[in-house]
Coordinates of N, CA and C in Angstrom, one line a residue:
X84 N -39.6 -22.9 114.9 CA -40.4 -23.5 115.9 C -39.4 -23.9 117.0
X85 N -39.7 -23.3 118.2 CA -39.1 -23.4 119.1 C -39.5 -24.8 120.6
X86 N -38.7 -25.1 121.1 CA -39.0 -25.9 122.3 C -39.1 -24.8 123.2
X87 N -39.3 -23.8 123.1 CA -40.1 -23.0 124.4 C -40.9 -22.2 124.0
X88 N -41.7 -22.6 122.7 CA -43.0 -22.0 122.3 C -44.1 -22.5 122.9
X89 N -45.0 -21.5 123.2 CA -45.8 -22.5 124.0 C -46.6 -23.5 123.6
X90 N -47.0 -24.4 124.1 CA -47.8 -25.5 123.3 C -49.0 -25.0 122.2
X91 N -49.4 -24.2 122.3 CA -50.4 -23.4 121.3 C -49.7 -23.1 119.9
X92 N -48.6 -22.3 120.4 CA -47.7 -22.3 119.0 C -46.8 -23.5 118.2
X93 N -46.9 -24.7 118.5 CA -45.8 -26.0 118.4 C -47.3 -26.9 117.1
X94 N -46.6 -26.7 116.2 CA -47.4 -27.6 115.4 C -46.2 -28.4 114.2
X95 N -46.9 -29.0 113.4 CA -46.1 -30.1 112.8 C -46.6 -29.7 110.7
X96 N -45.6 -30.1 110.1 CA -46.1 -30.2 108.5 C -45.7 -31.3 107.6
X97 N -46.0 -31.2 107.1 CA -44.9 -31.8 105.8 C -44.8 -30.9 104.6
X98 N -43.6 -30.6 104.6 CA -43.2 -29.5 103.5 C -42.5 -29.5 102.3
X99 N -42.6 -28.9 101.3 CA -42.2 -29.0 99.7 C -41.5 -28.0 99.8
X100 N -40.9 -27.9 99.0 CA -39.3 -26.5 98.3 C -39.9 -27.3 96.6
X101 N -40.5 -26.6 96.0 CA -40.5 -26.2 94.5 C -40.6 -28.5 93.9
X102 N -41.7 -28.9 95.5 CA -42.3 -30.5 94.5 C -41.4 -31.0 95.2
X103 N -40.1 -31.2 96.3 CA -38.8 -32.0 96.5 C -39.0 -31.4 98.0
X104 N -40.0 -32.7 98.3 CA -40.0 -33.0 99.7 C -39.2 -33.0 100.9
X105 N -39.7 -32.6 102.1 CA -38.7 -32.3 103.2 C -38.8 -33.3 104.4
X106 N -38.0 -33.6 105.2 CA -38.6 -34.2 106.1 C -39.1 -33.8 107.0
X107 N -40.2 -34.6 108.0 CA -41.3 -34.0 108.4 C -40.9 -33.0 109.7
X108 N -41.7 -32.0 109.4 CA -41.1 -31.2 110.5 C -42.2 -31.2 112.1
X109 N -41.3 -31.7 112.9 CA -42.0 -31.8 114.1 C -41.8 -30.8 115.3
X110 N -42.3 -30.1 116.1 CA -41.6 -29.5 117.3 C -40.2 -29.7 117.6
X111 N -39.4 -28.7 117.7 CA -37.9 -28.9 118.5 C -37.4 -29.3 116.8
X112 N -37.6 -29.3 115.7 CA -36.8 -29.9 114.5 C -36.5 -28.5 113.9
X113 N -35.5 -29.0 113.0 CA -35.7 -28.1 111.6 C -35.0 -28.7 110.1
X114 N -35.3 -28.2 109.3 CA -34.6 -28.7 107.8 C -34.7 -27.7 107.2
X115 N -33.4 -28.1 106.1 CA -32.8 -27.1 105.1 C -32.7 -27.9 103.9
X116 N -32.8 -27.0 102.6 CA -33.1 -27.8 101.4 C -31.9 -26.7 100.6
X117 N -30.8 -26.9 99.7 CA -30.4 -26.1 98.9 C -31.0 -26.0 97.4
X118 N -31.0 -24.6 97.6 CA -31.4 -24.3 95.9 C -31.3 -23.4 95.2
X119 N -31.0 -23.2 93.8 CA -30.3 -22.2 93.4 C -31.3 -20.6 93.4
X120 N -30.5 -19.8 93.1 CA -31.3 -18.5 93.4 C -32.5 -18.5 92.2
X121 N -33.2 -17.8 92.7 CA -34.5 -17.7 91.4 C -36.1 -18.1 92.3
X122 N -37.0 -18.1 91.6 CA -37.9 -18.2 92.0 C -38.3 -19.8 92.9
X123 N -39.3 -19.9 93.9 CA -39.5 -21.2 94.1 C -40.8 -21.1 95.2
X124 N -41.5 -22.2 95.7 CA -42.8 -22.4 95.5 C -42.5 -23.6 96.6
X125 N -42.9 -23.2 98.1 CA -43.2 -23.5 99.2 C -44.5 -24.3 99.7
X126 N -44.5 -25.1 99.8 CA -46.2 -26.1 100.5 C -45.9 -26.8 101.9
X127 N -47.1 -26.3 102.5 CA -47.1 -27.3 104.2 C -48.7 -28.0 104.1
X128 N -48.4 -29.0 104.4 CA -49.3 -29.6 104.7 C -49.6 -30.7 105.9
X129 N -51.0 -31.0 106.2 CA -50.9 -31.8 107.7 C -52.0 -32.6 107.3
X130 N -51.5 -34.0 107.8 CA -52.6 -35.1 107.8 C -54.0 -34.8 108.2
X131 N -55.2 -34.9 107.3 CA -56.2 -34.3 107.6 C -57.2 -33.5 107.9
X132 N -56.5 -32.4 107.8 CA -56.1 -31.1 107.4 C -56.5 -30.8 106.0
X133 N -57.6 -29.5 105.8 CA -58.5 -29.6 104.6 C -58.1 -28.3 103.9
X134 N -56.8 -28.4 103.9 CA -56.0 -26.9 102.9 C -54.8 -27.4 102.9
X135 N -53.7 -26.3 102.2 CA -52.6 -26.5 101.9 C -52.1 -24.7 102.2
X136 N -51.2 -24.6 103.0 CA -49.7 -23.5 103.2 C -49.0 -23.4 101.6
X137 N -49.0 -22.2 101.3 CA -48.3 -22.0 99.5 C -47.2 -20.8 100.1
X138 N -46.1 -20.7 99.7 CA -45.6 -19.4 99.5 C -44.7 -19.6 98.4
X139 N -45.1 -17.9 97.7 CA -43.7 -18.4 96.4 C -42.9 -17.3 97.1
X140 N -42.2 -17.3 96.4 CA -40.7 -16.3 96.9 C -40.0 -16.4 96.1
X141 N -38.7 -15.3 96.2 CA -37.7 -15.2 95.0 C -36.4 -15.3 95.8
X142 N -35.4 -15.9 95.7 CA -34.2 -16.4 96.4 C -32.8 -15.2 95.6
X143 N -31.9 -14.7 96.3 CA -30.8 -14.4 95.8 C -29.2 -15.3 96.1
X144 N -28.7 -14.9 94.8 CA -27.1 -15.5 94.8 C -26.8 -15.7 96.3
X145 N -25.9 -16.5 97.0 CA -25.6 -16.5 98.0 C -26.4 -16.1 99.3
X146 N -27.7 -16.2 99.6 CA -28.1 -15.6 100.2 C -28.8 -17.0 101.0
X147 N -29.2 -17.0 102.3 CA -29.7 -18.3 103.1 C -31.3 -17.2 103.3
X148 N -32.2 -18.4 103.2 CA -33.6 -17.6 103.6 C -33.8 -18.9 105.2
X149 N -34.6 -18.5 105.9 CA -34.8 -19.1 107.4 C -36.7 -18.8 107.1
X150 N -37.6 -19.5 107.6 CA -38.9 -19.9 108.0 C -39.1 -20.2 109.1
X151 N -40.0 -20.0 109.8 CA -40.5 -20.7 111.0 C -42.0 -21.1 110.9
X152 N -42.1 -21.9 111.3 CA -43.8 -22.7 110.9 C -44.7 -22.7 112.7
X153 N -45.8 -21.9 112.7 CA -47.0 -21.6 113.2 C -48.2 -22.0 113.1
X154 N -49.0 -22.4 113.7 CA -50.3 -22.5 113.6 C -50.9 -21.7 112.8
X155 N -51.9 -21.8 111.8 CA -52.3 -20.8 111.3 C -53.6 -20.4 112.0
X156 N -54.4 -19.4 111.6 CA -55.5 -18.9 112.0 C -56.8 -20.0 112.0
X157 N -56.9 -20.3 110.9 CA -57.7 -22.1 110.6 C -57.0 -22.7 111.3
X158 N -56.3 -23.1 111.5 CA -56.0 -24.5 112.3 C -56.3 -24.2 113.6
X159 N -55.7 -23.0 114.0 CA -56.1 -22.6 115.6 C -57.6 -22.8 116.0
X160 N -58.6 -22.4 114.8 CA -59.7 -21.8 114.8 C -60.4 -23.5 114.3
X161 N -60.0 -24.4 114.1 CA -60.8 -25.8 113.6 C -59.7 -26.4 115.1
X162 N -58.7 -26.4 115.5 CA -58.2 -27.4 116.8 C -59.5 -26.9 117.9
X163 N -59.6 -25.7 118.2 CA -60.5 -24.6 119.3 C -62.1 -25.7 119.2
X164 N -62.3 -25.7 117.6 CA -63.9 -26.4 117.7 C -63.7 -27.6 117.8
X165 N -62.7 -28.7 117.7 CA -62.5 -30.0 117.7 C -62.5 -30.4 119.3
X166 N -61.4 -29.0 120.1 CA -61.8 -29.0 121.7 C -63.2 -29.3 122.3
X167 N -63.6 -28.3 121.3 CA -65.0 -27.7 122.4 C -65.9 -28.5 122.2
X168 N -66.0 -29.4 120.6 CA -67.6 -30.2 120.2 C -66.8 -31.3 119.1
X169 N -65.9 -31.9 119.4 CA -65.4 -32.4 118.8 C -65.1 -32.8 117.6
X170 N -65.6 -34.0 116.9 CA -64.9 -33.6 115.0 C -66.0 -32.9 114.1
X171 N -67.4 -32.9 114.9 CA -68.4 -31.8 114.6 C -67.6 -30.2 114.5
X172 N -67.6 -30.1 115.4 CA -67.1 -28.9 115.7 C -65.9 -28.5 114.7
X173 N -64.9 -29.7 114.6 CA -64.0 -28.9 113.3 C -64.3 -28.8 112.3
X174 N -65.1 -30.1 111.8 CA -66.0 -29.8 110.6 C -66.8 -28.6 110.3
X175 N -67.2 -27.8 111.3 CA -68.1 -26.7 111.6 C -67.1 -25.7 111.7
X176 N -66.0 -25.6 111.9 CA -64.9 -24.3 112.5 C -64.3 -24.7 110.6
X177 N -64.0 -25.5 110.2 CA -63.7 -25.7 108.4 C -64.3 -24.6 108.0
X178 N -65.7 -25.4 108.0 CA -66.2 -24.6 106.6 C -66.5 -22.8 107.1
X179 N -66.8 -22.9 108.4 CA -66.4 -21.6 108.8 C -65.0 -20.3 108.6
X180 N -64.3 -21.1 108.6 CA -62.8 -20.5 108.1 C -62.3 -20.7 106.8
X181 N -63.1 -21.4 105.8 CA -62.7 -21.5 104.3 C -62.2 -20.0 103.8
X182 N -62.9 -19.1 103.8 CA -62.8 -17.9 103.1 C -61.0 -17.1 103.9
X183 N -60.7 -18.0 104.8 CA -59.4 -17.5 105.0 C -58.6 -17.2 104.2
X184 N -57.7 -16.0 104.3 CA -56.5 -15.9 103.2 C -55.3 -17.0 103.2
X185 N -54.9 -17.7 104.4 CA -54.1 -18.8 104.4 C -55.2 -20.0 104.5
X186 N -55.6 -20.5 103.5 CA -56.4 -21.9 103.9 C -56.1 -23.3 104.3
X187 N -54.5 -23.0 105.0 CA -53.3 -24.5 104.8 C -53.1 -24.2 106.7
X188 N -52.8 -25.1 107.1 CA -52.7 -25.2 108.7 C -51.1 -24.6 108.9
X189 N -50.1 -24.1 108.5 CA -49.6 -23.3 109.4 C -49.2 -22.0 108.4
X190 N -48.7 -21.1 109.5 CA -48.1 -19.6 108.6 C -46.8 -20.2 108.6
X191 N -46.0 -19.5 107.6 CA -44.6 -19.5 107.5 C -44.0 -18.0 107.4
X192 N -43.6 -18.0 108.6 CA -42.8 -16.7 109.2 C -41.6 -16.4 108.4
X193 N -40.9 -15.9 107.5 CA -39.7 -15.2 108.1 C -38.7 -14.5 108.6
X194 N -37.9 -15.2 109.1 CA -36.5 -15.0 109.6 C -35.7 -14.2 109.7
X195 N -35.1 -13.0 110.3 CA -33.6 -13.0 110.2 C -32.9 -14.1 110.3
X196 N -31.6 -13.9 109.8 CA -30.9 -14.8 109.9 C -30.4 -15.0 111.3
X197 N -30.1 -13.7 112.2 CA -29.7 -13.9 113.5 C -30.7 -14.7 114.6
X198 N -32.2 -14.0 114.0 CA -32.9 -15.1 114.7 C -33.0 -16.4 114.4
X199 N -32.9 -16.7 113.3 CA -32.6 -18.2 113.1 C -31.6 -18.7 113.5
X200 N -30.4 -18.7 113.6 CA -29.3 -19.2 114.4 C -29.4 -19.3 115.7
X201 N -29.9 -18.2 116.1 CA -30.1 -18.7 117.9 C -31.2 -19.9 118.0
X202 N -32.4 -19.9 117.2 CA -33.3 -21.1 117.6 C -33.0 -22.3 116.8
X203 N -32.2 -22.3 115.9 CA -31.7 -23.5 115.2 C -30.6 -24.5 116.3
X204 N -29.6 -23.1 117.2 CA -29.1 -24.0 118.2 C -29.8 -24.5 119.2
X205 N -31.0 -24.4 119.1 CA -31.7 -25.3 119.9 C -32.8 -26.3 118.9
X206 N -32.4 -26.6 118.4 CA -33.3 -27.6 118.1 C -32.7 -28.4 116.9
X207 N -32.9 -29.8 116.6 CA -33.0 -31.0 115.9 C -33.2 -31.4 115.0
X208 N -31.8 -31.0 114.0 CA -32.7 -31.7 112.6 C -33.3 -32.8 112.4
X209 N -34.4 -32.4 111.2 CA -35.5 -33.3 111.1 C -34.6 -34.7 110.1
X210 N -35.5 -35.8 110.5 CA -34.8 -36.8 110.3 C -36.2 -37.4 109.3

């Protein structure tokens, strides 16, 4: 997540690595968790917010993996009706988007690693 993404793409989580919490990730931040190679089990989640972001993945020996966290299609699609008709409206944009295949408020992109280095030097570890 970049500080020159546009405000549409800039959202926030709180995220898991395999149950071992991260700190919260806000615009302009980022965090890194070490862990050994093998399988492991990704969660985002957001205050309020009526799903949960899952990804499993398989990690190798020596190898760095990079994410970047996005708005998902629900979130876009329940912030859009909270604009337009307020907490009706998200409530109504919810249950509307339940059958989504990401049911959790953001995607998790990723990375090259080259693209992650360029946007890591710009931005803030999360504290």
């Amino acid at each position: 997540m970049s500080l020159k993404d546009s405000w549409l793409d800039r959202t926030n989580c709180d995220a898991k690595v395999d149950g071992i919490a991260l700190n919260r990730l806000l615009p302009g931040t980022y965090a890194y968790v070490d862990r050994p190679a093998g399988p492991h089990h990704l969660t985002a989640t957001q205050i309020l917010f009526p799903g949960e972001t899952v990804l499993d993945f398989n990690t190798e020996p020596g190898k760095t993996y990079f994410f970047s966290i996005k708005p998902s299609e629900r979130s876009r699609a329940m912030q859009g009706g909270a604009i337009m008709f307020g907490l009706v409206g998200a409530g109504v944009m919810a249950a509307a988007s339940a059958g989504a295949d990401n049911k959790g408020p953001v995607d998790l992109v990723p990375l090259q690693e080259s693209q992650a280095r360029t946007a890591m030097a710009e931005l803030l570890q999360a504290e």
